[in-house]
PDB file of C-alpha atoms and ligand atoms in Angstrom:
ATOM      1  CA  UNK A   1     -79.390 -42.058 -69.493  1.00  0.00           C
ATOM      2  CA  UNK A   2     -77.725 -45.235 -71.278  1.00  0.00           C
ATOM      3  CA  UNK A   3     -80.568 -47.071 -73.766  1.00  0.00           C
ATOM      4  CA  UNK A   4     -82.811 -49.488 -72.048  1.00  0.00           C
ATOM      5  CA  UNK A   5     -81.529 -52.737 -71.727  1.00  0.00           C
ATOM      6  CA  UNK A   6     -83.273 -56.036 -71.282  1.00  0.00           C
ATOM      7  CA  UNK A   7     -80.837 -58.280 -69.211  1.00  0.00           C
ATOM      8  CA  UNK A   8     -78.243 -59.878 -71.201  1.00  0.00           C
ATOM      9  CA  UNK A   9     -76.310 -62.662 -68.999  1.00  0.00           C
ATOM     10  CA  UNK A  10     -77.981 -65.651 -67.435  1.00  0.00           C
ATOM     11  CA  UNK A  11     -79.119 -64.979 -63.811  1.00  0.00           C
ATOM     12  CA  UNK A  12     -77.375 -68.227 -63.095  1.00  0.00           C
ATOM     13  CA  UNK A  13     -74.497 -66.512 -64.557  1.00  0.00           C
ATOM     14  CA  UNK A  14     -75.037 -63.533 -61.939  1.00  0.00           C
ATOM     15  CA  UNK A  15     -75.827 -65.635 -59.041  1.00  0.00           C
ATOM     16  CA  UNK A  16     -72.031 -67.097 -60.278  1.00  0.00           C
ATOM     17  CA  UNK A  17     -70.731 -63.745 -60.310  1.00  0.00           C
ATOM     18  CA  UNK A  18     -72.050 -62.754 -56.623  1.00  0.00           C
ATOM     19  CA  UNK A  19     -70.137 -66.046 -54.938  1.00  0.00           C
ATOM     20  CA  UNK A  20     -67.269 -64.477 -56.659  1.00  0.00           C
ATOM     21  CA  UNK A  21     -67.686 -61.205 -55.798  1.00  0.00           C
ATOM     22  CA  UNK A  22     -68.435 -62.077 -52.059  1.00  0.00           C
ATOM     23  CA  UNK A  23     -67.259 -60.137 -49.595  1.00  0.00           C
ATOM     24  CA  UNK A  24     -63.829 -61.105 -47.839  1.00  0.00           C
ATOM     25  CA  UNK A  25     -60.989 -59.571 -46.464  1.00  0.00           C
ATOM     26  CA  UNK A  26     -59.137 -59.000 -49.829  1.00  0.00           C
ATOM     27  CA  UNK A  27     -61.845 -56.965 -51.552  1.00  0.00           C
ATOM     28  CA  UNK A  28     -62.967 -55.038 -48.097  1.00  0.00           C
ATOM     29  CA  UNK A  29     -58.888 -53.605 -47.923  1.00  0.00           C
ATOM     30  CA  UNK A  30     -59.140 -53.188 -51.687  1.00  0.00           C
ATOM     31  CA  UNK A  31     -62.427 -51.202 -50.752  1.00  0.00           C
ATOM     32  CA  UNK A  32     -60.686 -48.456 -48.336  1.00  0.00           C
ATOM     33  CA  UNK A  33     -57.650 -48.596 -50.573  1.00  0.00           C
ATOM     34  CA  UNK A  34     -59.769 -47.343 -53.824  1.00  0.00           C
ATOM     35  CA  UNK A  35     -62.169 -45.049 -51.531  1.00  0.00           C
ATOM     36  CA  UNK A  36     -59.178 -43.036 -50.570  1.00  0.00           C
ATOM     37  CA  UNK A  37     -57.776 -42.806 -53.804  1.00  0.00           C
ATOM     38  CA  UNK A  38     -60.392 -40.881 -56.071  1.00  0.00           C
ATOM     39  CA  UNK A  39     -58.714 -41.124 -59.366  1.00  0.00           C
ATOM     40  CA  UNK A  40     -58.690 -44.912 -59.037  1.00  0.00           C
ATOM     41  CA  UNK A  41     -61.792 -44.955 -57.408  1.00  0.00           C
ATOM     42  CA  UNK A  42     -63.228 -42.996 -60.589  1.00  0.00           C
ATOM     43  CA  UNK A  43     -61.932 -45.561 -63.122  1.00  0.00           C
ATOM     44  CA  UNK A  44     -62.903 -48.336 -61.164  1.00  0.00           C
ATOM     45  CA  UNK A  45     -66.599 -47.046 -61.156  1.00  0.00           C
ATOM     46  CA  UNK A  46     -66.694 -46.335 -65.013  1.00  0.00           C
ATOM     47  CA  UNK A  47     -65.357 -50.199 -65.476  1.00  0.00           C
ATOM     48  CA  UNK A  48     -68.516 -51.472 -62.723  1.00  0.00           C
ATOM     49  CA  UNK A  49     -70.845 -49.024 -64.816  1.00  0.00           C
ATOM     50  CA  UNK A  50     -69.273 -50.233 -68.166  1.00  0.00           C
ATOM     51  CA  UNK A  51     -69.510 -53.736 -67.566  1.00  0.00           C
ATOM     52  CA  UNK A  52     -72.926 -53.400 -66.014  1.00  0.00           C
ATOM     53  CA  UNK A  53     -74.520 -50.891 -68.070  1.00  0.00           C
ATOM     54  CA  UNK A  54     -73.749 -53.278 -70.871  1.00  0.00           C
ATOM     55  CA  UNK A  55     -75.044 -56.549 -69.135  1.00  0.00           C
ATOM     56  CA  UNK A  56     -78.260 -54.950 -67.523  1.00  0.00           C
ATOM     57  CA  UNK A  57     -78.917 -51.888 -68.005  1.00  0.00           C
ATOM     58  CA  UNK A  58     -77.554 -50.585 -64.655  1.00  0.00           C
ATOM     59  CA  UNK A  59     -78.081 -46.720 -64.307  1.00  0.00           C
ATOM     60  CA  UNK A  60     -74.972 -46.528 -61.661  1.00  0.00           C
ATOM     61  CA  UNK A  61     -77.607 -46.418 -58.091  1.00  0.00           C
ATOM     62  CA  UNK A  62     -74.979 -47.269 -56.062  1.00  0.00           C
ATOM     63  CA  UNK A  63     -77.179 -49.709 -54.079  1.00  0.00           C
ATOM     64  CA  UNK A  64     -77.472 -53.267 -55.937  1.00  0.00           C
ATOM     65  CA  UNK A  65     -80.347 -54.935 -56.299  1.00  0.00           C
ATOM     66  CA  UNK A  66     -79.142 -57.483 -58.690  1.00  0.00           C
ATOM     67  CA  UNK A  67     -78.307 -60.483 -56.038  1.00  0.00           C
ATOM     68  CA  UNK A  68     -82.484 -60.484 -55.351  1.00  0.00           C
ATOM     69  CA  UNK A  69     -84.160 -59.331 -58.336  1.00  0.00           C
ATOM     70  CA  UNK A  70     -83.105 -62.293 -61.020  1.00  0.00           C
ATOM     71  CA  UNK A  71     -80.611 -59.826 -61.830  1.00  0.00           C
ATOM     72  CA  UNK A  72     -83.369 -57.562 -63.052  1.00  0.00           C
ATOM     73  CA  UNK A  73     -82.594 -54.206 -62.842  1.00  0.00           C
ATOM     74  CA  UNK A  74     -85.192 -51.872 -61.198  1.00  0.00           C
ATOM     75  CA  UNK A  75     -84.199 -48.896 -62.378  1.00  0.00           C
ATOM     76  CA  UNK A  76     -84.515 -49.713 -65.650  1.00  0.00           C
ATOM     77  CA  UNK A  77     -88.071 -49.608 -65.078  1.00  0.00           C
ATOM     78  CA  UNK A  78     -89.444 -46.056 -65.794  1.00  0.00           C
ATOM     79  CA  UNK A  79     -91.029 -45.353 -62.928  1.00  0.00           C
ATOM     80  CA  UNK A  80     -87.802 -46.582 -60.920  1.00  0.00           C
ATOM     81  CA  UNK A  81     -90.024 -48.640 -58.260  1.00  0.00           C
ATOM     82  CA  UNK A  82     -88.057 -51.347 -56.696  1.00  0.00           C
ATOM     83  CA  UNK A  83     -90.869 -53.426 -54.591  1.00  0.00           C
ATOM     84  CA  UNK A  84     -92.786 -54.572 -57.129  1.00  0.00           C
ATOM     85  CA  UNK A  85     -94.941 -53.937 -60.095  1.00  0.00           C
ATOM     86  CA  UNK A  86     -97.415 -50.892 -60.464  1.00  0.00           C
ATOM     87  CA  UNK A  87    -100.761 -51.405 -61.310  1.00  0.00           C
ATOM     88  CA  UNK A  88    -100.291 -50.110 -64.766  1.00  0.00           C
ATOM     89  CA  UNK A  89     -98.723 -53.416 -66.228  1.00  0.00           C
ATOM     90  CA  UNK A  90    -100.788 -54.826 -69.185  1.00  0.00           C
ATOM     91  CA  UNK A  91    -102.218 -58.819 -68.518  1.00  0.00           C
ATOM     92  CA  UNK A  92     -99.448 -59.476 -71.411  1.00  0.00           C
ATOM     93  CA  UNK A  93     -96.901 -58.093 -69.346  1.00  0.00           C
ATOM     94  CA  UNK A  94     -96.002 -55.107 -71.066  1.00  0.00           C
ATOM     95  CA  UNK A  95     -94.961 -51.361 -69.220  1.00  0.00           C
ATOM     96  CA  UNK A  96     -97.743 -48.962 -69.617  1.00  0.00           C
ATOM     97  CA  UNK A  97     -95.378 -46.245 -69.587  1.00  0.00           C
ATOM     98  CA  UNK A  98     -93.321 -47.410 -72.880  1.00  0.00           C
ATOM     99  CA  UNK A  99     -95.716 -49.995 -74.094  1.00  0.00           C
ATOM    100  CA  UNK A 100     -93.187 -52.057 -76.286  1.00  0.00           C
ATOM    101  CA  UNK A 101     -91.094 -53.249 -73.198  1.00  0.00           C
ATOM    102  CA  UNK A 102     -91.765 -55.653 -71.094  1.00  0.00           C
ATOM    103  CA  UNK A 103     -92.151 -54.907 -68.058  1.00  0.00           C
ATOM    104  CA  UNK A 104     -88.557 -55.176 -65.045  1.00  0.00           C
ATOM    105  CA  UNK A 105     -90.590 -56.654 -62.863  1.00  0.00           C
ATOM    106  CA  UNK A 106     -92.468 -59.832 -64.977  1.00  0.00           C
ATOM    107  CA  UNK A 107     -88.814 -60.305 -66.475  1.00  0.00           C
ATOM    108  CA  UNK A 108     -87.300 -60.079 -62.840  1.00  0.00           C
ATOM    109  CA  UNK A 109     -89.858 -62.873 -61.742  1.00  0.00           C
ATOM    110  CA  UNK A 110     -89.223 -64.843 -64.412  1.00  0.00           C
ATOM    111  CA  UNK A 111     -85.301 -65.386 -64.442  1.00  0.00           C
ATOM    112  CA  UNK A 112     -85.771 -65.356 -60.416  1.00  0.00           C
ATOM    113  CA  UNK A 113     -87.898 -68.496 -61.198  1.00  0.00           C
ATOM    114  CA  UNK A 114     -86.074 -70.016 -63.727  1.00  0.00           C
ATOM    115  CA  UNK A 115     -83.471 -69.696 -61.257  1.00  0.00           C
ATOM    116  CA  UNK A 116     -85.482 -71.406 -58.371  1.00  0.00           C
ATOM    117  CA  UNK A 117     -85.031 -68.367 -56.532  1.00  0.00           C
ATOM    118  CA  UNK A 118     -88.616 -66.724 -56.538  1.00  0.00           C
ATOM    119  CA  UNK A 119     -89.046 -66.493 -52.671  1.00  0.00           C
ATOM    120  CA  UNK A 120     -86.266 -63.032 -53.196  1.00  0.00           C
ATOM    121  CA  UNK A 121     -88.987 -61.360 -54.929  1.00  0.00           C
ATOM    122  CA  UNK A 122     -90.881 -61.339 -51.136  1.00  0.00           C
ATOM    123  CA  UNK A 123     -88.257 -59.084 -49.790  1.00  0.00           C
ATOM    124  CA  UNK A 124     -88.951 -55.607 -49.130  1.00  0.00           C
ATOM    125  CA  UNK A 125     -86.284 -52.848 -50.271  1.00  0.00           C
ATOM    126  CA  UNK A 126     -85.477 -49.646 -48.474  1.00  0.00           C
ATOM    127  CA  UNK A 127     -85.821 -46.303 -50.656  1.00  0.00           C
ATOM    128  CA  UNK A 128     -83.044 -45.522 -52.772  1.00  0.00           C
ATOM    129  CA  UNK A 129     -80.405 -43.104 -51.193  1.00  0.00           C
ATOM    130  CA  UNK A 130     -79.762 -40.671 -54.236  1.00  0.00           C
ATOM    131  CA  UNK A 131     -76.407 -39.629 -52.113  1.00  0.00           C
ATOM    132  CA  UNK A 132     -75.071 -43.368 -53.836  1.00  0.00           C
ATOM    133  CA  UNK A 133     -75.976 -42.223 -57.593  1.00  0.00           C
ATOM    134  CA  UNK A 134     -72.744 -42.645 -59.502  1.00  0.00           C
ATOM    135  CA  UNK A 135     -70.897 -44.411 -56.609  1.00  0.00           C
ATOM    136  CA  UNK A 136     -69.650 -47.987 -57.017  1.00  0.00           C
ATOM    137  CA  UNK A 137     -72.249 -50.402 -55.555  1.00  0.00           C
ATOM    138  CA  UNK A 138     -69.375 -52.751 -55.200  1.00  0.00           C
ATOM    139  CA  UNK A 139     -67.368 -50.614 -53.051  1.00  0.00           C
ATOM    140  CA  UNK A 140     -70.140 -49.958 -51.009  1.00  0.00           C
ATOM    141  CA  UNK A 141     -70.910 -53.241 -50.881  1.00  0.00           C
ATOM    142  CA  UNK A 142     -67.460 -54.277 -49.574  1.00  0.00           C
ATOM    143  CA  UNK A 143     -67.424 -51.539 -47.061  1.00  0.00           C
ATOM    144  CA  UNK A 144     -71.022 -53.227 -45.545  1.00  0.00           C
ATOM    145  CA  UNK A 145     -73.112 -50.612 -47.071  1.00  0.00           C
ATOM    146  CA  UNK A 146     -75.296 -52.877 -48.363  1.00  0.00           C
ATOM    147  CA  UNK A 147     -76.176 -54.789 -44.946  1.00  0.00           C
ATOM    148  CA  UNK A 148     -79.640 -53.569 -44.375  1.00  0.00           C
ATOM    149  CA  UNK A 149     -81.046 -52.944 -48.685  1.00  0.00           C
ATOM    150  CA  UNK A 150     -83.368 -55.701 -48.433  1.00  0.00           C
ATOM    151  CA  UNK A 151     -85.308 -57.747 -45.738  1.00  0.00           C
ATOM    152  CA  UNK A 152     -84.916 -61.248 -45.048  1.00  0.00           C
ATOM    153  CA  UNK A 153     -87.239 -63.433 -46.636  1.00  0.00           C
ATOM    154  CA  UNK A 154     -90.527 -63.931 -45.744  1.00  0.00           C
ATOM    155  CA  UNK A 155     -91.404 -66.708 -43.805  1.00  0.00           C
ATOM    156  CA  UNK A 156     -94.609 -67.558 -45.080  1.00  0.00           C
ATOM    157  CA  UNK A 157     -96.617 -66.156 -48.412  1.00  0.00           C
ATOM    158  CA  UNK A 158    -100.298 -65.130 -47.906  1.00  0.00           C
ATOM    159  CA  UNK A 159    -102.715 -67.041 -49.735  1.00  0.00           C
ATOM    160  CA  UNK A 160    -103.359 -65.418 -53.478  1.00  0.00           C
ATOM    161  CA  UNK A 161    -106.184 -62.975 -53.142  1.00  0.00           C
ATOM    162  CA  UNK A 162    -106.367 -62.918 -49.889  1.00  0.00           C
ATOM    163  CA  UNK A 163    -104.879 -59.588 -47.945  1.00  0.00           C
ATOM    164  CA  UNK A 164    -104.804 -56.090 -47.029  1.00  0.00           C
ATOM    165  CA  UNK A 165    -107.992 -54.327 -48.476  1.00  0.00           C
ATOM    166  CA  UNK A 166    -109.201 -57.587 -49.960  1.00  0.00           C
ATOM    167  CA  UNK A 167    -112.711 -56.197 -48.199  1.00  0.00           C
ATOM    168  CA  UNK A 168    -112.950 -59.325 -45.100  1.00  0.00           C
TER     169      UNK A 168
HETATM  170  S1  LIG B   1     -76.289 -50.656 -59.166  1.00  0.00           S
HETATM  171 FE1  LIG B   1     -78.447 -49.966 -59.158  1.00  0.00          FE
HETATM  172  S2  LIG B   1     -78.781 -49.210 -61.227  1.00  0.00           S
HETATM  173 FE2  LIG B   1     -76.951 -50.563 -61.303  1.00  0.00          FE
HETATM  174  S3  LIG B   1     -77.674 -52.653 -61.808  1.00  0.00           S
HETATM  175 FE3  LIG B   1     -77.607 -52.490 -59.571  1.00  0.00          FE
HETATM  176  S4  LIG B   1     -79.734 -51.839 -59.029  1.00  0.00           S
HETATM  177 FE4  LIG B   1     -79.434 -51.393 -61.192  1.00  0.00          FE
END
């Protein structure tokens, strides 16, 4: 496992990136072409886990969460949880399992804010598939892996305090 890594580029930067990256029909062919080729498809993973290793920590799940996390990565968080905080989190904000980090998730809310794009953080994602460790989320992105990671927004936000177990 790579050395943890705070984010280093913008999340304006990322959200950048991601138009970029977009799907079309170019990098779907390029997609199949690499998949079928596993030498290239090898080097082209080590550049994605490279570049993004480097940039945010990414631990090469093979199913991105960047685009909706402030491009936060949740597995950089020890306990790997991608919906959220645990309850362990210090009022400062810091991890209770390495106490000198901040915690993913208060940093993921933060650029997501900064970024005007806090509502993402209201999406629910599916478990990891440890099949994808290693693979290259882009390629699996391009091939429409991706389609279903996350849910769509939520529509509305329940009132702070009040939910689920709250004791009404
Ligand atoms: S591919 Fe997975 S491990 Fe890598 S940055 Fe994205 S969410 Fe993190």
């Amino acid at each position: 496992m790579g050395a943890r890594v705070r984010p280093r580029l913008a999340a304006s930067a990322g959200y950048r990136l991601h138009r970029l990256l977009a799907s079309n029909a170019v990098f779907r062919g390029f997609a199949r072409w690499v998949e079928r080729r596993p030498r290239a498809y090898s080097w082209f993973a080590e550049g994605e886990r490279v570049a993004k290793e480097a940039l945010f920590g990414c631990r090469m799940c093979g199913q991105c969460a960047l685009p909706v996390t402030g491009y936060t990565c949740p597995m950089t968080c020890p306990k790997r949880l991608r919906n959220g905080p645990c309850g362990g989190v210090s009022p400062a904000g810091m991890c209770e399992v390495e106490p000198e980090l901040r915690c993913v998730w208060v940093v993921a809310f933060e650029r997501a804010e900064a970024a005007g794009r806090r509502a993402d953080l209201d999406r629910l994602h599916r478990p990891v598939d440890h099949r994808q460790r290693g693979r290259s989320s882009w390629v699996n992105y391009w091939r429409g892996r991706d389609a279903h990671l996350w849910s769509e927004p939520a529509a509305t936000r329940p009132p702070l305090g009040i939910g689920v177990g709250d004791g009404r």
